[in-house]
Coordinates of C-alpha atoms in Angstrom, one line a residue:
M29 CA 5.3 3.3 -40.0
Q30 CA 4.7 0.2 -38.0
A31 CA 7.3 1.4 -35.4
N32 CA 5.4 4.7 -35.0
L33 CA 2.1 2.8 -34.4
L34 CA 3.7 0.8 -31.6
W35 CA 5.3 3.8 -29.9
K36 CA 3.8 4.9 -26.6
F37 CA 4.6 8.1 -24.6
M38 CA 6.6 7.6 -21.5
Y39 CA 5.2 9.5 -18.5
D40 CA 7.3 10.3 -15.4
I41 CA 4.4 9.4 -13.1
C42 CA 1.0 7.8 -13.6
C43 CA -1.5 7.8 -10.7
I44 CA -4.2 5.1 -10.6
G45 CA -7.2 5.7 -8.4
H46 CA -10.9 6.5 -8.2
I47 CA -12.2 10.1 -8.1
T48 CA -14.8 10.0 -5.3
L49 CA -17.8 11.9 -4.1
D50 CA -16.8 13.2 -0.6
K51 CA -18.9 14.6 2.2
I52 CA -16.4 16.3 4.6
V53 CA -17.5 17.1 8.1
T54 CA -15.4 19.3 10.3
A55 CA -16.0 21.5 13.3
A56 CA -16.3 24.5 11.0
A57 CA -18.5 23.2 8.2
I58 CA -20.0 20.4 6.2
K59 CA -18.9 20.3 2.5
H60 CA -19.6 18.2 -0.5
M61 CA -16.8 17.9 -3.1
A62 CA -14.7 15.5 -5.3
G63 CA -12.0 13.6 -3.5
G64 CA -9.8 10.5 -3.4
T65 CA -6.1 10.0 -4.0
A66 CA -6.7 10.4 -7.8
F67 CA -8.3 13.9 -7.2
Y68 CA -5.9 15.3 -4.6
F69 CA -2.7 13.8 -6.1
S70 CA -3.5 15.1 -9.6
N71 CA -4.4 18.6 -8.5
A72 CA -1.3 18.8 -6.3
I73 CA 1.1 17.8 -9.1
S74 CA -0.7 19.6 -11.9
N75 CA 1.4 22.8 -11.7
M76 CA 4.7 20.9 -11.4
P77 CA 7.0 20.5 -14.5
V78 CA 6.5 16.8 -14.9
Q79 CA 5.0 14.4 -17.4
Y80 CA 1.9 13.1 -15.6
K81 CA -1.2 11.0 -16.4
L82 CA -4.2 9.9 -14.3
V83 CA -6.1 6.7 -14.7
T84 CA -9.5 6.8 -13.0
A85 CA -12.9 5.1 -13.0
L86 CA -16.2 6.8 -12.2
A87 CA -19.8 6.9 -13.1
E88 CA -21.0 8.9 -16.1
T89 CA -22.8 11.3 -13.7
E90 CA -19.5 12.4 -12.3
M91 CA -17.6 12.9 -15.6
Q92 CA -17.7 16.7 -15.1
E93 CA -14.9 16.1 -12.5
V94 CA -12.7 14.7 -15.2
A95 CA -13.5 17.7 -17.4
K96 CA -12.4 20.0 -14.7
L97 CA -9.0 18.2 -14.3
R98 CA -8.5 18.2 -18.1
A99 CA -9.2 21.9 -18.1
K100 CA -6.2 22.3 -15.8
G101 CA -4.0 20.5 -18.3
I102 CA -4.1 17.1 -16.6
E103 CA -4.1 14.1 -18.9
V104 CA -6.8 11.7 -17.8
K105 CA -7.8 8.2 -18.9
A106 CA -11.4 7.9 -17.5
L107 CA -12.8 4.3 -17.4
P108 CA -16.5 3.7 -17.2
S109 CA -17.9 2.4 -13.9
A110 CA -21.4 1.6 -12.8
H111 CA -21.0 3.8 -9.7
S112 CA -18.5 6.3 -8.3
V113 CA -17.0 5.9 -4.8
Y114 CA -18.9 7.9 -2.2
F115 CA -17.1 8.7 1.1
E116 CA -18.2 10.5 4.2
N117 CA -15.2 11.8 6.2
I118 CA -15.8 13.1 9.7
Y119 CA -12.8 14.9 11.4
A120 CA -11.9 15.3 15.0
E121 CA -11.1 18.9 16.1
N122 CA -7.3 18.5 15.6
Q123 CA -7.9 16.9 12.1
D124 CA -5.2 14.2 12.7
H125 CA -8.0 11.7 13.1
R126 CA -11.1 10.9 11.1
T127 CA -14.1 8.5 10.9
Q128 CA -15.1 7.3 7.5
R129 CA -18.2 5.7 5.9
V130 CA -18.5 4.4 2.3
L131 CA -21.9 4.9 0.8
Q132 CA -21.1 3.6 -2.7
K133 CA -18.3 1.6 -4.5
A134 CA -16.8 1.8 -8.0
D135 CA -15.5 -0.9 -10.3
A136 CA -12.0 -2.3 -9.7
F137 CA -9.0 -1.6 -11.9
T138 CA -7.5 -4.4 -14.1
I139 CA -4.2 -5.1 -15.7
A140 CA -5.8 -4.6 -19.1
D141 CA -6.8 -1.0 -18.2
L142 CA -3.1 -0.1 -18.1
L143 CA -1.6 -1.9 -21.0
D144 CA -1.6 1.2 -23.2
I145 CA 0.3 3.4 -20.7
D146 CA 4.0 3.6 -20.1
A147 CA 5.4 5.4 -17.0
K148 CA 8.6 5.5 -14.9
V149 CA 6.5 5.3 -11.7
F150 CA 3.0 4.0 -11.2
H151 CA 1.4 5.4 -8.0
L152 CA -1.5 3.2 -6.8
G153 CA -4.0 5.1 -4.7
A154 CA -6.5 2.3 -3.7
L155 CA -9.3 3.5 -1.6
L156 CA -10.7 0.1 -0.7
A157 CA -9.1 -3.3 -0.4
D158 CA -10.4 -4.7 -3.7
D159 CA -9.7 -1.7 -5.9
M160 CA -6.3 -3.1 -7.2
S161 CA -5.2 -6.7 -6.9
T162 CA -1.8 -8.1 -6.0
E163 CA -1.7 -9.4 -9.6
L164 CA -2.0 -5.8 -10.9
I165 CA 0.9 -4.7 -8.6
R166 CA 3.0 -7.6 -9.8
A167 CA 2.3 -6.8 -13.4
L168 CA 3.2 -3.2 -13.1
S169 CA 6.4 -3.9 -11.2
G170 CA 7.8 -5.6 -14.3
R171 CA 7.4 -2.4 -16.2
A172 CA 8.2 0.5 -13.8
Q173 CA 8.7 1.5 -10.2
V174 CA 5.6 1.0 -8.1
S175 CA 4.5 3.4 -5.4
V176 CA 1.5 2.4 -3.2
D177 CA -0.5 4.2 -0.6
A178 CA -1.5 1.5 1.8
Q179 CA -4.6 3.1 3.2
G180 CA -7.1 1.4 0.9
Y181 CA -5.8 -2.1 1.5
L182 CA -6.4 -1.6 5.2
R183 CA -10.1 -0.7 4.9
E184 CA -13.0 -3.0 5.3
V185 CA -16.6 -1.7 4.7
V186 CA -19.3 -3.2 7.0
D187 CA -22.7 -1.7 6.8
N188 CA -21.2 1.4 5.2
D189 CA -18.8 1.9 8.1
V190 CA -15.0 1.7 7.4
H191 CA -13.0 -0.6 9.7
A192 CA -9.3 -1.1 9.9
I193 CA -8.2 -4.6 8.8
D194 CA -4.8 -6.1 7.9
W195 CA -3.8 -6.5 4.3
A196 CA -4.4 -10.1 3.6
D197 CA -1.8 -10.4 0.7
K198 CA 0.7 -8.0 2.2
K199 CA 3.8 -10.2 2.0
D200 CA 3.0 -11.3 -1.5
A201 CA 2.3 -7.8 -2.7
L202 CA 4.9 -5.7 -0.9
Q203 CA 7.8 -7.6 -2.5
Y204 CA 6.8 -5.8 -5.7
V205 CA 6.5 -2.3 -4.1
D206 CA 9.3 0.2 -4.4
I207 CA 7.7 3.0 -2.4
L208 CA 5.1 2.5 0.3
K209 CA 3.3 5.3 2.1
V210 CA 1.7 4.6 5.5
N211 CA 0.7 6.7 8.5
E212 CA 1.5 5.5 12.1
N213 CA -1.8 3.6 12.5
E214 CA -1.5 1.8 9.2
L215 CA 2.1 0.9 10.0
E216 CA 1.0 -0.7 13.2
V217 CA -1.8 -2.6 11.5
L218 CA 0.6 -4.0 8.9
T219 CA 3.5 -4.9 11.1
G220 CA 2.2 -5.1 14.7
H221 CA 4.8 -2.5 15.7
A222 CA 3.7 0.8 17.2
E223 CA 7.4 1.9 17.2
I224 CA 8.0 3.6 13.9
H225 CA 11.6 2.4 13.3
D226 CA 10.7 -1.3 14.1
G227 CA 7.7 -1.2 11.8
A228 CA 9.6 0.5 8.9
K229 CA 12.4 -2.1 9.2
M230 CA 9.9 -4.9 8.9
L231 CA 8.3 -3.5 5.8
A232 CA 11.8 -3.2 4.3
D233 CA 12.4 -6.8 5.2
W234 CA 9.3 -7.7 3.2
G235 CA 10.8 -6.0 0.1
V236 CA 9.8 -2.3 0.2
K237 CA 12.6 -0.1 -1.0
E238 CA 11.4 3.2 0.5
V239 CA 9.1 3.3 3.4
V240 CA 7.3 6.6 3.9
V241 CA 5.6 7.1 7.3
T242 CA 3.6 10.2 7.7
L243 CA 2.9 11.4 11.2
G244 CA 0.5 14.3 10.7
S245 CA 1.5 17.4 12.7
L246 CA 4.6 15.5 14.0
G247 CA 6.2 15.3 10.5
S248 CA 7.3 12.1 8.8
V249 CA 10.0 9.5 8.7
I250 CA 11.4 7.8 5.6
Y251 CA 13.4 4.5 5.7
A252 CA 15.6 3.4 2.8
D253 CA 18.8 1.4 2.4
G254 CA 19.1 1.0 6.2
V255 CA 18.9 4.8 6.8
F256 CA 16.2 6.8 8.6
Y257 CA 15.4 10.3 7.3
D258 CA 13.6 12.5 9.8
I259 CA 11.4 15.0 8.0
P260 CA 10.0 18.0 9.9
A261 CA 6.4 19.2 9.6
Y262 CA 6.0 22.7 8.1
K263 CA 3.5 24.5 10.3
P264 CA 0.5 26.0 8.5
V265 CA -0.8 29.5 9.3
A266 CA -4.1 27.8 10.1
V267 CA -5.4 24.3 10.0
V268 CA -8.5 24.4 7.8
D269 CA -8.9 21.0 6.1
A270 CA -6.6 18.0 6.3
T271 CA -8.4 15.9 3.6
G272 CA -5.9 15.0 0.9
C273 CA -2.8 16.0 2.9
G274 CA -1.2 12.5 2.5
D275 CA -1.9 12.5 -1.2
T276 CA -0.4 16.0 -1.6
Y277 CA 2.7 14.8 0.4
M278 CA 3.1 11.9 -2.0
A279 CA 2.7 14.1 -5.1
G280 CA 5.5 16.3 -3.9
Y281 CA 7.7 13.4 -2.9
L282 CA 7.3 11.5 -6.2
Y283 CA 7.7 14.7 -8.2
K284 CA 11.0 15.5 -6.5
R285 CA 12.3 11.9 -6.7
A286 CA 11.4 11.8 -10.4
K287 CA 13.5 15.0 -10.9
G288 CA 16.5 13.3 -9.2
A289 CA 16.2 14.8 -5.7
G290 CA 17.5 12.8 -2.7
I291 CA 15.2 11.4 -0.1
Q292 CA 15.7 14.1 2.5
Q293 CA 15.1 16.9 0.0
A294 CA 12.1 15.2 -1.5
G295 CA 10.6 14.5 1.9
E296 CA 11.0 18.1 3.0
F297 CA 9.5 19.4 -0.2
A298 CA 6.6 17.0 0.2
A299 CA 6.0 18.1 3.8
A300 CA 6.0 21.7 2.8
M301 CA 3.4 21.0 0.1
A302 CA 1.2 19.2 2.7
G303 CA 1.6 22.1 5.1
L304 CA 0.4 24.5 2.5
K305 CA -2.5 22.3 1.5
I306 CA -3.9 22.1 5.0
E307 CA -4.3 25.9 5.1
T308 CA -7.2 25.8 2.7
S309 CA -10.2 23.6 1.9
G310 CA -9.9 21.5 -1.3
P311 CA -6.9 20.4 -3.2
F312 CA -3.4 22.0 -3.3
S313 CA -3.3 24.4 -6.2
G314 CA 0.1 26.1 -5.7
T315 CA 3.4 26.0 -7.6
E316 CA 6.9 24.8 -6.9
E317 CA 7.8 28.4 -6.0
D318 CA 5.0 28.4 -3.4
V319 CA 6.5 25.3 -1.8
I320 CA 10.0 26.7 -1.8
G321 CA 8.5 29.8 -0.1
M322 CA 7.0 27.5 2.6
L323 CA 10.4 25.8 3.1
E324 CA 11.9 29.2 3.7
R325 CA 9.4 30.5 6.2

């Protein structure tokens, strides 16, 4: 009986991140919706055959967003927070670039918040530099693979405006990171290298096992074990909304890696998912079969 009480379910992937309030401004429209890595990653992976759990933190006033995710079959641990994160995303016409403002912040995640969850991979989707500490990364690395989206660690909020900064603890933290996702701008901020290959090699020297560099409409590059993998972009029928494309990419990548796919195959699957997502506003809601169809276009 005691053994049963101590048993915990093992998830393939657990994502940690805040569900946000998003104001999205594009040339076509202004929309208000939920967002954040937690939101886009969870929706993208929800129709994939994988054991998945989300850990999020948000204000009581936004708990309806958790209810919507649970209605889709997503397991969610929702932590209370005094406020929810409130982002304003303003996109240039080509949608590869955006300006951000933060109007409200949520409580940070702690090691104690995750003691009751076992997973093979923890994906950390920090939105701001103080969402998840280096101590949290270190603690999780002793239990599972750790995947990190670097974007939040490179954001400083000054008078509500988001500015790019370096990750102060990067060399301490990255030695515990198995998979790191960056875009080309984040790569340069972290490493000082504008050249993709040089920057990826530096991150690997600091301890990252798989460096995933997304390049928007130019595709992506993954570096692991001394090998570069060039991943093409899968062109959408129309570019409608790029918000959440990076999170959708990582959902596809970690899903396929969890299922035993190699890096090239996982990267191509991820890129196709992102290509499909950009065709519509809101999160990716398709299936694995939809992604395979995109790969075969």
